[in-house]
Tab-separated table of C-alpha atoms in Angstrom:
chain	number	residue	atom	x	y	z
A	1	UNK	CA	-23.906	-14.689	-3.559
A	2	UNK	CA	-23.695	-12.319	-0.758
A	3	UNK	CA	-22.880	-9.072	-2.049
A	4	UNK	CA	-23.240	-7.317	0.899
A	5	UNK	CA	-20.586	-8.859	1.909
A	6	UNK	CA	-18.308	-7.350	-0.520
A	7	UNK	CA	-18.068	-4.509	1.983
A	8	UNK	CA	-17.153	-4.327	6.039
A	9	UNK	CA	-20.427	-3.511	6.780
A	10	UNK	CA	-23.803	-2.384	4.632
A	11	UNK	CA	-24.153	0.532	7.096
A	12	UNK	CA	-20.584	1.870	6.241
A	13	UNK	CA	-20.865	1.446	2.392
A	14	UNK	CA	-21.219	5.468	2.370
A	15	UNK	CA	-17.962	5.156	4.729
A	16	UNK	CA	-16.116	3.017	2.472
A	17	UNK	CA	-17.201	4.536	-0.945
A	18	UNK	CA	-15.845	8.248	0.672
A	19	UNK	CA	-12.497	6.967	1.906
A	20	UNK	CA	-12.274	5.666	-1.444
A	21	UNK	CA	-13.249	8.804	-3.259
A	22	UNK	CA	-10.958	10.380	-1.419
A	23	UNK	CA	-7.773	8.380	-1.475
A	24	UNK	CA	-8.398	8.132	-5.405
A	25	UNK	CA	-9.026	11.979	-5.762
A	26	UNK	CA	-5.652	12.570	-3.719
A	27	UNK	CA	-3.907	10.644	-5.974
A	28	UNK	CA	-5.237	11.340	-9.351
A	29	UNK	CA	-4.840	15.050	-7.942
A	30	UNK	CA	-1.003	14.122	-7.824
A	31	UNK	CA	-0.959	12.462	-10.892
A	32	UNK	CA	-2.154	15.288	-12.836
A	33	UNK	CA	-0.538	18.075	-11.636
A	34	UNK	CA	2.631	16.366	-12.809
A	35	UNK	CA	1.502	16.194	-16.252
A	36	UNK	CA	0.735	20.114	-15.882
A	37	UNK	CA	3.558	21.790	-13.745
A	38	UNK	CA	6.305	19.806	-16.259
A	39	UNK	CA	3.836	20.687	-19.059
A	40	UNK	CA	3.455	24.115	-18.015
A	41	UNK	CA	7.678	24.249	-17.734
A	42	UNK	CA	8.440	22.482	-21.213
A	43	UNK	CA	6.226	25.691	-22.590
A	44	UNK	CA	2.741	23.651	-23.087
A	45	UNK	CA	-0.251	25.361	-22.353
A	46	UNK	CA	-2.940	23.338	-20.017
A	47	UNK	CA	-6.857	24.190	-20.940
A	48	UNK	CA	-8.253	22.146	-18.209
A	49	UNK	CA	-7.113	20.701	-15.215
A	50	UNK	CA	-10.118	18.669	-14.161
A	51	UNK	CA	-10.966	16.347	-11.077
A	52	UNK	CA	-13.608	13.673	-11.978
A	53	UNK	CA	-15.271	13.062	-15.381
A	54	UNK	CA	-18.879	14.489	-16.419
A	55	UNK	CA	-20.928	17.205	-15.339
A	56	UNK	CA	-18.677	20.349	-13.916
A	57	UNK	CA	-19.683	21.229	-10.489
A	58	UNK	CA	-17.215	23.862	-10.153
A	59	UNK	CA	-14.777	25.762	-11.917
A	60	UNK	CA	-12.361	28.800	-12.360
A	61	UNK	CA	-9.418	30.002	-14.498
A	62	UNK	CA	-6.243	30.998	-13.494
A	63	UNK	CA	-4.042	33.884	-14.596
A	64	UNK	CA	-2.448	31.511	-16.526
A	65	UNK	CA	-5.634	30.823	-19.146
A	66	UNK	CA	-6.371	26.800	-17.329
A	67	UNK	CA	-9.388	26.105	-15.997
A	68	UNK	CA	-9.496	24.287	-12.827
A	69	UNK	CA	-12.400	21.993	-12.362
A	70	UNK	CA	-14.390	19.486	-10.173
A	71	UNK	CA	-16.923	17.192	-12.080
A	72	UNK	CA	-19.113	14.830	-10.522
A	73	UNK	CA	-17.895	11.505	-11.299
A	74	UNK	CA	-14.841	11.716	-8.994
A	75	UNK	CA	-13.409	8.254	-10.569
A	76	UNK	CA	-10.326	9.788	-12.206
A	77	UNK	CA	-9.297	13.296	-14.010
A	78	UNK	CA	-7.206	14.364	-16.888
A	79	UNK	CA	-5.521	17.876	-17.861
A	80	UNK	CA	-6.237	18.590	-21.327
A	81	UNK	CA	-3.671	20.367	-23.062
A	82	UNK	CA	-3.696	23.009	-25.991
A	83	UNK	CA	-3.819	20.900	-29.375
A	84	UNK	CA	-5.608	17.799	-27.919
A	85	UNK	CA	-8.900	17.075	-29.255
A	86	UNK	CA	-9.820	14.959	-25.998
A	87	UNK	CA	-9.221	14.057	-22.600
A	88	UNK	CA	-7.638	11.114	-23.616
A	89	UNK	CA	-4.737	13.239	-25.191
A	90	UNK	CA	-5.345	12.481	-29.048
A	91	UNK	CA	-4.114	14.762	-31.069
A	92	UNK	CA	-6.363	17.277	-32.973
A	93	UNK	CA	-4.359	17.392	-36.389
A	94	UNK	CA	-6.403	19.417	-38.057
A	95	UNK	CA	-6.574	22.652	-35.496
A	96	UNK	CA	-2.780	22.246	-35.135
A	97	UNK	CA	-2.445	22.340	-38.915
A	98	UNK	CA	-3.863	25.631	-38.945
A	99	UNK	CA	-1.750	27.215	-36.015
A	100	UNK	CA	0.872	29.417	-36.244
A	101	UNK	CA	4.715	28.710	-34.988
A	102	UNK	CA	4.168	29.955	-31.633
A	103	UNK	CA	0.337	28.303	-31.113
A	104	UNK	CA	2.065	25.429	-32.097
A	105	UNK	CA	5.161	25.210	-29.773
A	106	UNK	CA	2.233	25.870	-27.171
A	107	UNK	CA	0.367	23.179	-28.023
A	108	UNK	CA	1.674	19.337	-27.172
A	109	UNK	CA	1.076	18.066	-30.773
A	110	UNK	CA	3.336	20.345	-31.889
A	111	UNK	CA	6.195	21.209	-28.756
A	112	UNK	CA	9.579	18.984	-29.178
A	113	UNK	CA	9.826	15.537	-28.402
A	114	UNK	CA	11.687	16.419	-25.359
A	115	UNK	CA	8.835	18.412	-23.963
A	116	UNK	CA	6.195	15.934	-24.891
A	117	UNK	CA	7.945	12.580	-22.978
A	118	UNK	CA	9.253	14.787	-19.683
A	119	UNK	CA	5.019	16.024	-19.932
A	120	UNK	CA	3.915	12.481	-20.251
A	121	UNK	CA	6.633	11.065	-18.187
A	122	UNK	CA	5.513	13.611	-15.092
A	123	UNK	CA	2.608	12.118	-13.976
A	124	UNK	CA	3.900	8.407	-12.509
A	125	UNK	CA	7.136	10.196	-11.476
A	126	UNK	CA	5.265	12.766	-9.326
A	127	UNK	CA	2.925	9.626	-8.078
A	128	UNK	CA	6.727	8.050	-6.606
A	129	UNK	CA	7.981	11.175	-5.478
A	130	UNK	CA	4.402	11.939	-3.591
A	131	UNK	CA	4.816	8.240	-2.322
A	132	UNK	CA	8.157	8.884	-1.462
A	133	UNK	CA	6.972	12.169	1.010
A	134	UNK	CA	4.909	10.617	2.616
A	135	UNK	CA	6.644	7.232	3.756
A	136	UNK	CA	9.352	9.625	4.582
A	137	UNK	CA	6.757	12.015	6.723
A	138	UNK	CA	5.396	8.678	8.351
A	139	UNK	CA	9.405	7.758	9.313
A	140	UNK	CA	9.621	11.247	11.011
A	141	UNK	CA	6.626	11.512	13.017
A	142	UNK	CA	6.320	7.745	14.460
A	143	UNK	CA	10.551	7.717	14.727
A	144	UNK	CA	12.434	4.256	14.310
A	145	UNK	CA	13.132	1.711	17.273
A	146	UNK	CA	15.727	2.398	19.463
A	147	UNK	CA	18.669	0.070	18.784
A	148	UNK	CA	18.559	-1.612	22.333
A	149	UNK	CA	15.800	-3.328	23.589
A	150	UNK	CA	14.785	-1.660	26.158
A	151	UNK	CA	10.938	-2.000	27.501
A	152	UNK	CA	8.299	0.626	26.224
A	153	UNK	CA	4.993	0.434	27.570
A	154	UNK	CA	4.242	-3.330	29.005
A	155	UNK	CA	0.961	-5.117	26.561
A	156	UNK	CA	-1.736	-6.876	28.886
A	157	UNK	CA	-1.330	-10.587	29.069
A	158	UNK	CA	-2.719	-13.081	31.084
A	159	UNK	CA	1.066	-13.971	32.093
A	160	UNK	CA	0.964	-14.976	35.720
A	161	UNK	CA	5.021	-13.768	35.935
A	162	UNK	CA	4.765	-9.927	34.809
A	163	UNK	CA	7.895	-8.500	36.754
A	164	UNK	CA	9.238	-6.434	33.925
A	165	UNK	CA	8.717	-2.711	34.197
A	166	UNK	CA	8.869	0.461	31.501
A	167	UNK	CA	12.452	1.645	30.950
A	168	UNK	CA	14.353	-1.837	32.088
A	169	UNK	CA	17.063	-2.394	29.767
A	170	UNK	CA	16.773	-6.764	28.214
A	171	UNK	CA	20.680	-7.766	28.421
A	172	UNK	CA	19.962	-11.678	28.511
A	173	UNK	CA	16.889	-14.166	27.878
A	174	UNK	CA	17.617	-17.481	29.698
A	175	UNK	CA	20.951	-16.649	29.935
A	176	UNK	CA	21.236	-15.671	26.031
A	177	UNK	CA	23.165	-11.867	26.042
A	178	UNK	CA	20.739	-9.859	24.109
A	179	UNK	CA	23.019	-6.662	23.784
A	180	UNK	CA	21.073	-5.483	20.526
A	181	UNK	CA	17.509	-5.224	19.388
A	182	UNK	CA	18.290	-7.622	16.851
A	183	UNK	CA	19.618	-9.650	18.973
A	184	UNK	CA	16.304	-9.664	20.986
A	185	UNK	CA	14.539	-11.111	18.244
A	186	UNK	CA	17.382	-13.614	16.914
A	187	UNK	CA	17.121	-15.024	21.033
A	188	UNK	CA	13.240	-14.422	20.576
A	189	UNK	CA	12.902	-16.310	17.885
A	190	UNK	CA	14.822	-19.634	19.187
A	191	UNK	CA	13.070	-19.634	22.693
A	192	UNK	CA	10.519	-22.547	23.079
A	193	UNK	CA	7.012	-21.720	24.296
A	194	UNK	CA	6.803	-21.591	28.137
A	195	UNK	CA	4.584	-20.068	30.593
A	196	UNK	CA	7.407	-17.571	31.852
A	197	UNK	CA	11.121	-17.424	30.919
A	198	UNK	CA	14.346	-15.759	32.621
A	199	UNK	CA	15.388	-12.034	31.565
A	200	UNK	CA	18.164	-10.522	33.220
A	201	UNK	CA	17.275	-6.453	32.941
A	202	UNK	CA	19.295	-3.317	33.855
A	203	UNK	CA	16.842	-1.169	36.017
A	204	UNK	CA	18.595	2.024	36.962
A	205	UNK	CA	21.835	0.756	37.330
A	206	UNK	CA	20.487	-2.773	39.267
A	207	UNK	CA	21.246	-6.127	37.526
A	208	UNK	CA	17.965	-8.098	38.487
A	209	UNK	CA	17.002	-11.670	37.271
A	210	UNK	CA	13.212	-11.536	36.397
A	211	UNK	CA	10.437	-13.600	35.433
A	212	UNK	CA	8.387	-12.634	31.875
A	213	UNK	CA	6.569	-13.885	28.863
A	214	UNK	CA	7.753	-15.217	26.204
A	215	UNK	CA	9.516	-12.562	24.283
A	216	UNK	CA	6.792	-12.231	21.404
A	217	UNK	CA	3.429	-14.205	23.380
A	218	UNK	CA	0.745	-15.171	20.901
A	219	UNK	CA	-0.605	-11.433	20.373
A	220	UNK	CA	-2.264	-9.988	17.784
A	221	UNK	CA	0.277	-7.397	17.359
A	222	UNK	CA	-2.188	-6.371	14.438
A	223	UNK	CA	-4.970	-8.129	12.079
A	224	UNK	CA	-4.855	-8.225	8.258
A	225	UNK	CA	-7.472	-7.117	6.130
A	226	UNK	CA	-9.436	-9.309	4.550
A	227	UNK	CA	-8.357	-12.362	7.026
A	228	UNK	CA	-9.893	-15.308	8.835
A	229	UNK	CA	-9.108	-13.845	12.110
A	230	UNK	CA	-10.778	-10.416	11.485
A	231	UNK	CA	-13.790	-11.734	10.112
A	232	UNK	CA	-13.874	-14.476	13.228
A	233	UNK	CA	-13.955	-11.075	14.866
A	234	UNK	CA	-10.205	-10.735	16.431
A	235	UNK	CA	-9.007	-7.495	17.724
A	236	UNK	CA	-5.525	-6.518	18.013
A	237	UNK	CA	-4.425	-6.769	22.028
A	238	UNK	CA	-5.680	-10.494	21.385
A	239	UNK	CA	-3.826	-12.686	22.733
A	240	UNK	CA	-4.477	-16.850	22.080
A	241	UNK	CA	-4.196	-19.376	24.873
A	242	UNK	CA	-4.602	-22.256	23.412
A	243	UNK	CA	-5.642	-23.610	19.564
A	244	UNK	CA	-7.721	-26.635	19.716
A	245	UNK	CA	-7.115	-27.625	23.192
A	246	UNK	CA	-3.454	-27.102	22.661
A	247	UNK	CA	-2.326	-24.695	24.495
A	248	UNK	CA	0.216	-21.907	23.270
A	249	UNK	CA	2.678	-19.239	24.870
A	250	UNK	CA	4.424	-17.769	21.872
A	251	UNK	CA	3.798	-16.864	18.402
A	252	UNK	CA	6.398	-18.716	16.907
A	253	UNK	CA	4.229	-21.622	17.742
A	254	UNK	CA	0.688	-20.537	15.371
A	255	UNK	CA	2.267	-21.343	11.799
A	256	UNK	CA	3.037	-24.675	12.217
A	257	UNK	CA	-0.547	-25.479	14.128
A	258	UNK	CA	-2.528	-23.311	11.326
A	259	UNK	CA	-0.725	-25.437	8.554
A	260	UNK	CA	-1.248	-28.435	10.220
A	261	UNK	CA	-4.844	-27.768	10.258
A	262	UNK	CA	-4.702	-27.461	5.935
A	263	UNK	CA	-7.985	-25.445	6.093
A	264	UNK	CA	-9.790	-27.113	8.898
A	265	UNK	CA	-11.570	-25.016	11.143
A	266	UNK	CA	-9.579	-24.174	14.420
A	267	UNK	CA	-11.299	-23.525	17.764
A	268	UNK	CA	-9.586	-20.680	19.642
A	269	UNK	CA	-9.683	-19.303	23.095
A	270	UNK	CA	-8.116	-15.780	23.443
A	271	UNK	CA	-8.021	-13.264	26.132
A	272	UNK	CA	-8.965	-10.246	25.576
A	273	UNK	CA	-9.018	-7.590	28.121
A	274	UNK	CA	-9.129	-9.898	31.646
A	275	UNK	CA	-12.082	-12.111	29.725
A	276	UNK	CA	-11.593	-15.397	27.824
A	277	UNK	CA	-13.341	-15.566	24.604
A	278	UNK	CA	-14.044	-19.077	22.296
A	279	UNK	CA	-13.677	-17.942	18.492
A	280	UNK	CA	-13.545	-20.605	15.502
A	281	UNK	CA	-12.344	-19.377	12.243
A	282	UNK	CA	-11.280	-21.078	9.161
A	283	UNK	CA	-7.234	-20.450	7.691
A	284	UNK	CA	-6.672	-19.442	4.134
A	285	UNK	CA	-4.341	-20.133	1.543
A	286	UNK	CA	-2.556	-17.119	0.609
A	287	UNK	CA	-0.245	-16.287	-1.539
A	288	UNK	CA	3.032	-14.923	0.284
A	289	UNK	CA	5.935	-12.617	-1.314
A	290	UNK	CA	9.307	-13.989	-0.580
A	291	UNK	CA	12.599	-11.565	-0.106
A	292	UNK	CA	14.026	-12.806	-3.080
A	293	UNK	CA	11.033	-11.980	-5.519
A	294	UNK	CA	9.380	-15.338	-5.834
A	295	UNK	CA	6.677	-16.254	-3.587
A	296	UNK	CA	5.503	-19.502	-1.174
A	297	UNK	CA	1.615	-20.331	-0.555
A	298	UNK	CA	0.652	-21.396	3.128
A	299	UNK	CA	-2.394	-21.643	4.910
A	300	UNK	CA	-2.984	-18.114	7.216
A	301	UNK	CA	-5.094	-16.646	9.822
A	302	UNK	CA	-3.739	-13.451	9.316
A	303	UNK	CA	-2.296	-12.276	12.898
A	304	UNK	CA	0.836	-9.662	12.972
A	305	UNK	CA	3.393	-10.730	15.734
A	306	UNK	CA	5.208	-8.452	18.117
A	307	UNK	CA	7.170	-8.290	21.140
A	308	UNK	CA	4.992	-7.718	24.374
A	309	UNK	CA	6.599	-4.149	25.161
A	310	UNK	CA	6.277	-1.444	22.784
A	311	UNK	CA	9.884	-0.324	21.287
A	312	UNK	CA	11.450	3.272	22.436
A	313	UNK	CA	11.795	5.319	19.695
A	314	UNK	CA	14.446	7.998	18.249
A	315	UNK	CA	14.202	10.594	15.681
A	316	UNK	CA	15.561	8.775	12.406
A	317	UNK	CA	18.711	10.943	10.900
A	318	UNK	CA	17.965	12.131	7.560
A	319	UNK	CA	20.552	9.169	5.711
A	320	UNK	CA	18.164	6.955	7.535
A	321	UNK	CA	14.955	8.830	6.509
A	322	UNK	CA	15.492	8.671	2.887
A	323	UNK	CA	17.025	5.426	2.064
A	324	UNK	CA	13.579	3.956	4.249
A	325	UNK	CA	11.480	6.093	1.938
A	326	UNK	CA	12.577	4.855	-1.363
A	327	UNK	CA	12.902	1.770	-0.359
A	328	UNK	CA	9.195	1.242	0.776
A	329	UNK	CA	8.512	2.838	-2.688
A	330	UNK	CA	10.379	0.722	-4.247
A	331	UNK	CA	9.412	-2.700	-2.077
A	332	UNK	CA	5.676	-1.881	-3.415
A	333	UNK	CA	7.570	-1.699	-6.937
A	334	UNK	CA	9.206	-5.031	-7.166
A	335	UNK	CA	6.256	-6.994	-5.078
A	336	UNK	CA	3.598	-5.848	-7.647
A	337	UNK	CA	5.902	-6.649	-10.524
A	338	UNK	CA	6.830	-10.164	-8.752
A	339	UNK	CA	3.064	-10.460	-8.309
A	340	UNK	CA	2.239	-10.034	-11.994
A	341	UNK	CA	4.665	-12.105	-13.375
A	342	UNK	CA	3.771	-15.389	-10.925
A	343	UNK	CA	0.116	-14.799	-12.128
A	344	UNK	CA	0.660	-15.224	-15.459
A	345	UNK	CA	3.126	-17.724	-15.000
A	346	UNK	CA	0.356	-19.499	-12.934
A	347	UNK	CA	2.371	-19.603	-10.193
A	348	UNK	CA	-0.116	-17.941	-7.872
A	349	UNK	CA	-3.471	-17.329	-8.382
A	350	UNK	CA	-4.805	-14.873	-10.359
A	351	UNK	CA	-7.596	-13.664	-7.011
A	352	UNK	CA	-4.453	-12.112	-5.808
A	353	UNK	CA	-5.813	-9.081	-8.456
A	354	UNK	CA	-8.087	-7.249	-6.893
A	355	UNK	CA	-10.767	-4.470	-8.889
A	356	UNK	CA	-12.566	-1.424	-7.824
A	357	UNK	CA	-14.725	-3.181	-4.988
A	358	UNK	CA	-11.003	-4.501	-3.467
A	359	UNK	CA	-9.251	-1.838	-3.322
A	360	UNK	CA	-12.910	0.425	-2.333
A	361	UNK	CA	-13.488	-2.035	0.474
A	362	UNK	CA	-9.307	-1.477	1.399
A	363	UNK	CA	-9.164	1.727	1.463
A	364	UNK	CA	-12.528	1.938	4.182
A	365	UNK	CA	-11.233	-0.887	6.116
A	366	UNK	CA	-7.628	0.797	6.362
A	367	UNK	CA	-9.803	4.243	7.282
A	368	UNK	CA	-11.685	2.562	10.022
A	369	UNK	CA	-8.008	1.418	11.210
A	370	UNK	CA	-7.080	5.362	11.799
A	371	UNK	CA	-5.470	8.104	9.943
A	372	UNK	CA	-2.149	7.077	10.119
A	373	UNK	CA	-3.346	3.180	8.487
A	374	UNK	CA	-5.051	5.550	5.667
A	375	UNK	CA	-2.087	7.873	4.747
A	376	UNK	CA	0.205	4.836	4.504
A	377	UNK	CA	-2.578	3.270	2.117
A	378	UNK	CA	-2.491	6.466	-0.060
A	379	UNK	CA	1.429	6.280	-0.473
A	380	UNK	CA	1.331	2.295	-1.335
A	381	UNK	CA	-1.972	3.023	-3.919
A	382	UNK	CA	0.200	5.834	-5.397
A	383	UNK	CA	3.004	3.814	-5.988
A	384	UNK	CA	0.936	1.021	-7.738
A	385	UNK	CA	-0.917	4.191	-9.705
A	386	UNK	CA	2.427	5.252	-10.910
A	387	UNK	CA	4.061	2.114	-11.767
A	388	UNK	CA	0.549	1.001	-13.743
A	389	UNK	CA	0.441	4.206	-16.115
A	390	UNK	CA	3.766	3.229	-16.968
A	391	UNK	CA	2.550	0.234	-18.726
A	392	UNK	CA	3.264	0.016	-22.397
A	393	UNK	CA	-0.463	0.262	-23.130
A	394	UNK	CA	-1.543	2.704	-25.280
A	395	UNK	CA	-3.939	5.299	-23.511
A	396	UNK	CA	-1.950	5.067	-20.651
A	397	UNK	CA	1.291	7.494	-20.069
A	398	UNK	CA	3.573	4.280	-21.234
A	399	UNK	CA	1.920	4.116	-24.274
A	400	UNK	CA	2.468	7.499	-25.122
A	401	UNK	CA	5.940	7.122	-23.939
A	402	UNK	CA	6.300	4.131	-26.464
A	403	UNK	CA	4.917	6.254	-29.209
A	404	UNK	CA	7.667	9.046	-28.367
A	405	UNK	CA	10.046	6.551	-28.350
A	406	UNK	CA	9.403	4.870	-31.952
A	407	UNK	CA	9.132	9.120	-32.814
A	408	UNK	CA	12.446	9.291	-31.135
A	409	UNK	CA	14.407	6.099	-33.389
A	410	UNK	CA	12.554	6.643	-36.654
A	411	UNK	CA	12.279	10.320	-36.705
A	412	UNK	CA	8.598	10.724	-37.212
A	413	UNK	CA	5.478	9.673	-34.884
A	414	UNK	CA	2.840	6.641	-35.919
A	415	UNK	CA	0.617	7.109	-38.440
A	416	UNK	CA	-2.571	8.451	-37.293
A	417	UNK	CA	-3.825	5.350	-38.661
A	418	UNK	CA	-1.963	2.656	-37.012
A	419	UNK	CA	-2.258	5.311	-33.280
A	420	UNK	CA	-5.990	5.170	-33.757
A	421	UNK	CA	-5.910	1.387	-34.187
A	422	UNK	CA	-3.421	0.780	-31.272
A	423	UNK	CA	-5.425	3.218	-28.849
A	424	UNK	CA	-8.396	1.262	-29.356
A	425	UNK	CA	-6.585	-2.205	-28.463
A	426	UNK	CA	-5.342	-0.142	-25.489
A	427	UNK	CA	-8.782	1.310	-24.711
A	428	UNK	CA	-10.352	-2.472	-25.065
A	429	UNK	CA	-6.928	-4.062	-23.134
A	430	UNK	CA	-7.889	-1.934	-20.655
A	431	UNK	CA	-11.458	-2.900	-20.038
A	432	UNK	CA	-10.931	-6.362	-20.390
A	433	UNK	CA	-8.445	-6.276	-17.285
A	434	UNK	CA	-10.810	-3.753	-14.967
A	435	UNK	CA	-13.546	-6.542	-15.838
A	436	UNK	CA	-11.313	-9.430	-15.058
A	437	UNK	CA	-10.633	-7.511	-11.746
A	438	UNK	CA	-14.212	-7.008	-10.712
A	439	UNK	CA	-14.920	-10.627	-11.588
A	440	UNK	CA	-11.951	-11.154	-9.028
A	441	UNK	CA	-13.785	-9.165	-6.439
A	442	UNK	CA	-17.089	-10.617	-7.045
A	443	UNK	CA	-16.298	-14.401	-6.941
A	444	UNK	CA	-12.856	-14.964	-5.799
């Protein structure tokens, strides 16, 4: 097996590991300080507040009596509060039993059952609301598309018919009234491939009739990670001329020539920059999320279409701003949920799981892709962060939150028989899945 292949490149392993490192740190950073601030709050007093496992390589207390820390396995963190015996938050029975009333209340043993869940409870929540910030800081700085489609900046293409300019307004493609961006695309998306179709354009006042490309040419708007085109070495600005002899003018036209294919290799010519370039790559069958939850599996190259101007934007209003944010958020929700059912239905496969090394070599691919791919990255891995400590697995915050929640109905909490037993099933549920994971990464 080629192992080194497991990352982009051998030379930026160091790369990947520390965009990993980081993105992990940001979020388990997050995570934490949930658990403490709502801790702190309910009246529970946090000992440690620690970054990383192991050795401590740095450390100081607060006026408050925590002690902030950085240890030098920077694969997770925990806060440990007053009255746990552990990082893992197990209770230490016997030190509470000997407390006073007001140790105790300070301790998260003994604070109410109110205190306890919102403590527990913190730590996803705060990974969705960090989420949240920062698809709705993305939103605000890059702006949404205008709502006509007028031209932005004019892509490179090997065209021959480039009249369009910046700033002409698109009212009709072959003849089609395109009076609305989403018109634009609804037209787009109908138009047969040609070498140059008919736009009529407002410029400054002046109806002209114009000669242009198709209204999304096939581009690589943008190239997926982990796909046949990026390892055939595509670069977004691509643009295809022809698939096996055959030649193409529009995007629409790829799908049904890469299925066709059902995993053959396809010989490509793209231009790139003035030069023509042969590639040959191989499509893969991929597992796709549909709108309504369930999902359809067709053979990819992994190429992002777009339109071949770059859409105006405006600053989004803040009822615009908010409803986008949540509903990324809550997209990356309900697709991983969708995903883990139609695994273990066996719908899908199960390589659509991917371990350490997958999301490691994700996290320095979407690094290498700029600061802007990174920061989205760190919102979507929060989300799935959050929603996966809610799971109903004891040692994670859902298990504890199932604990409360038996404390809640029967009045007392498990014995501390039965919460040993079920924390080790956790502990070894656990494991088994982060192997099962890895063994994804490795062989899939």
């Amino acid at each position: 097996m080629d192992f080194m292949g497991l990352v982009p490149d051998f030379g930026n392993l160091f790369f990947t590991l520390g965009a990993f490192v980081l993105a992990l740190s940001v979020i388990v950073a997050v995570h934490e300080y949930g658990h403490y601030i709502v801790g702190r709050w309910s009246g529970i007093h946090a000992e440690v507040f620690s970054i990383g496992f192991g050795p401590v390589l740095f450390s100081k207390v607060d006026r408050h009596g925590t002690r902030w820390q950085v240890a030098a396995l920077p694969f997770g963190g925990y806060v440990k509060f007053y009255g746990d015996a552990n990082a893992a938050s197990a209770s230490d029975n016997a030190a509470v039993a000997q407390m006073n009333a007001a140790d105790r209340r300070r301790s998260m043993p003994g604070a109410p059952l109110w205190a306890r869940a919102a403590t527990v409870a913190a730590g996803p929540v705060f990974n969705f609301i960090f989420s949240i910030l920062i698809f709705a800081a993305y939103v605000t700085f890059n702006g949404i598309a205008a709502d006509t489609p007028r031209l932005g900046m004019v892509h490179p293409l090997p065209a021959p018919a480039q009249e369009l300019r910046e700033g002409d307004l698109i009212t009709a493609i072959e003849g089609q009234p395109t009076a609305r961006l989403e018109d634009f695309y609804r037209v787009a998306g109908d138009m047969p491939g040609a070498p140059s179709l008919s736009y009529t354009v407002d410029r400054a006042g002046n109806v002209l009739e114009l000669q242009g490309p198709h209204p999304i040419p096939a581009r690589a708007a943008g190239i997926t990670l982990g796909s046949a085109a990026r390892d055939a070495g595509m670069l977004p600005g691509d643009v295809i001329l022809s698939v096996d002899d055959t030649p193409v003018w529009s995007f629409n036209a790829l799908p049904a020539m890469v299925n066709a294919a059902e995993g053959q290799a396809l010989a490509l010519r793209i231009w790139r920059a003035g030069e023509e370039l042969e590639l040959t790559l191989v499509p893969r069958r991929t597992d796709l999320p549909l709108p309504d939850g369930g999902f359809e599996t067709r053979w990819l190259i992994g190429l992002q279409s777009g339109a071949f101007f770059e859409h105006p934007t405006r600053q989004p209003t803040a009822t615009e701003i908010v409803p986008f944010a949540a509903g990324q958020t809550w997209s990356v929700i309900t697709r991983s949920l969708s995903g883990m059912y139609h695994m273990v239905s066996g719908a899908i496969s199960t390589c659509n799981l991917s371990g350490p090394i997958g999301i490691a070599t994700t996290s320095g691919a979407m690094a290498a892709d700029g600061i802007s791919s990174f920061i989205w990255f760190i919102a979507v891995l929060s989300t799935a962060v959050g929603l996966l400590n809610l799971f109903p697995i004891p040692i994670l915050d859902g298990g504890h939150l199932m604990f409360h929640a038996w404390e809640a109905v029967t009045g007392k909490p498990p014995g501390e028989r039965a919460l040993n037993l079920l924390m080790t099933m956790g502990l070894m549920l656990l494991a088994a899945l982060m192997l099962f994971a890895l063994f994804n990464d490795l062989f899939c």
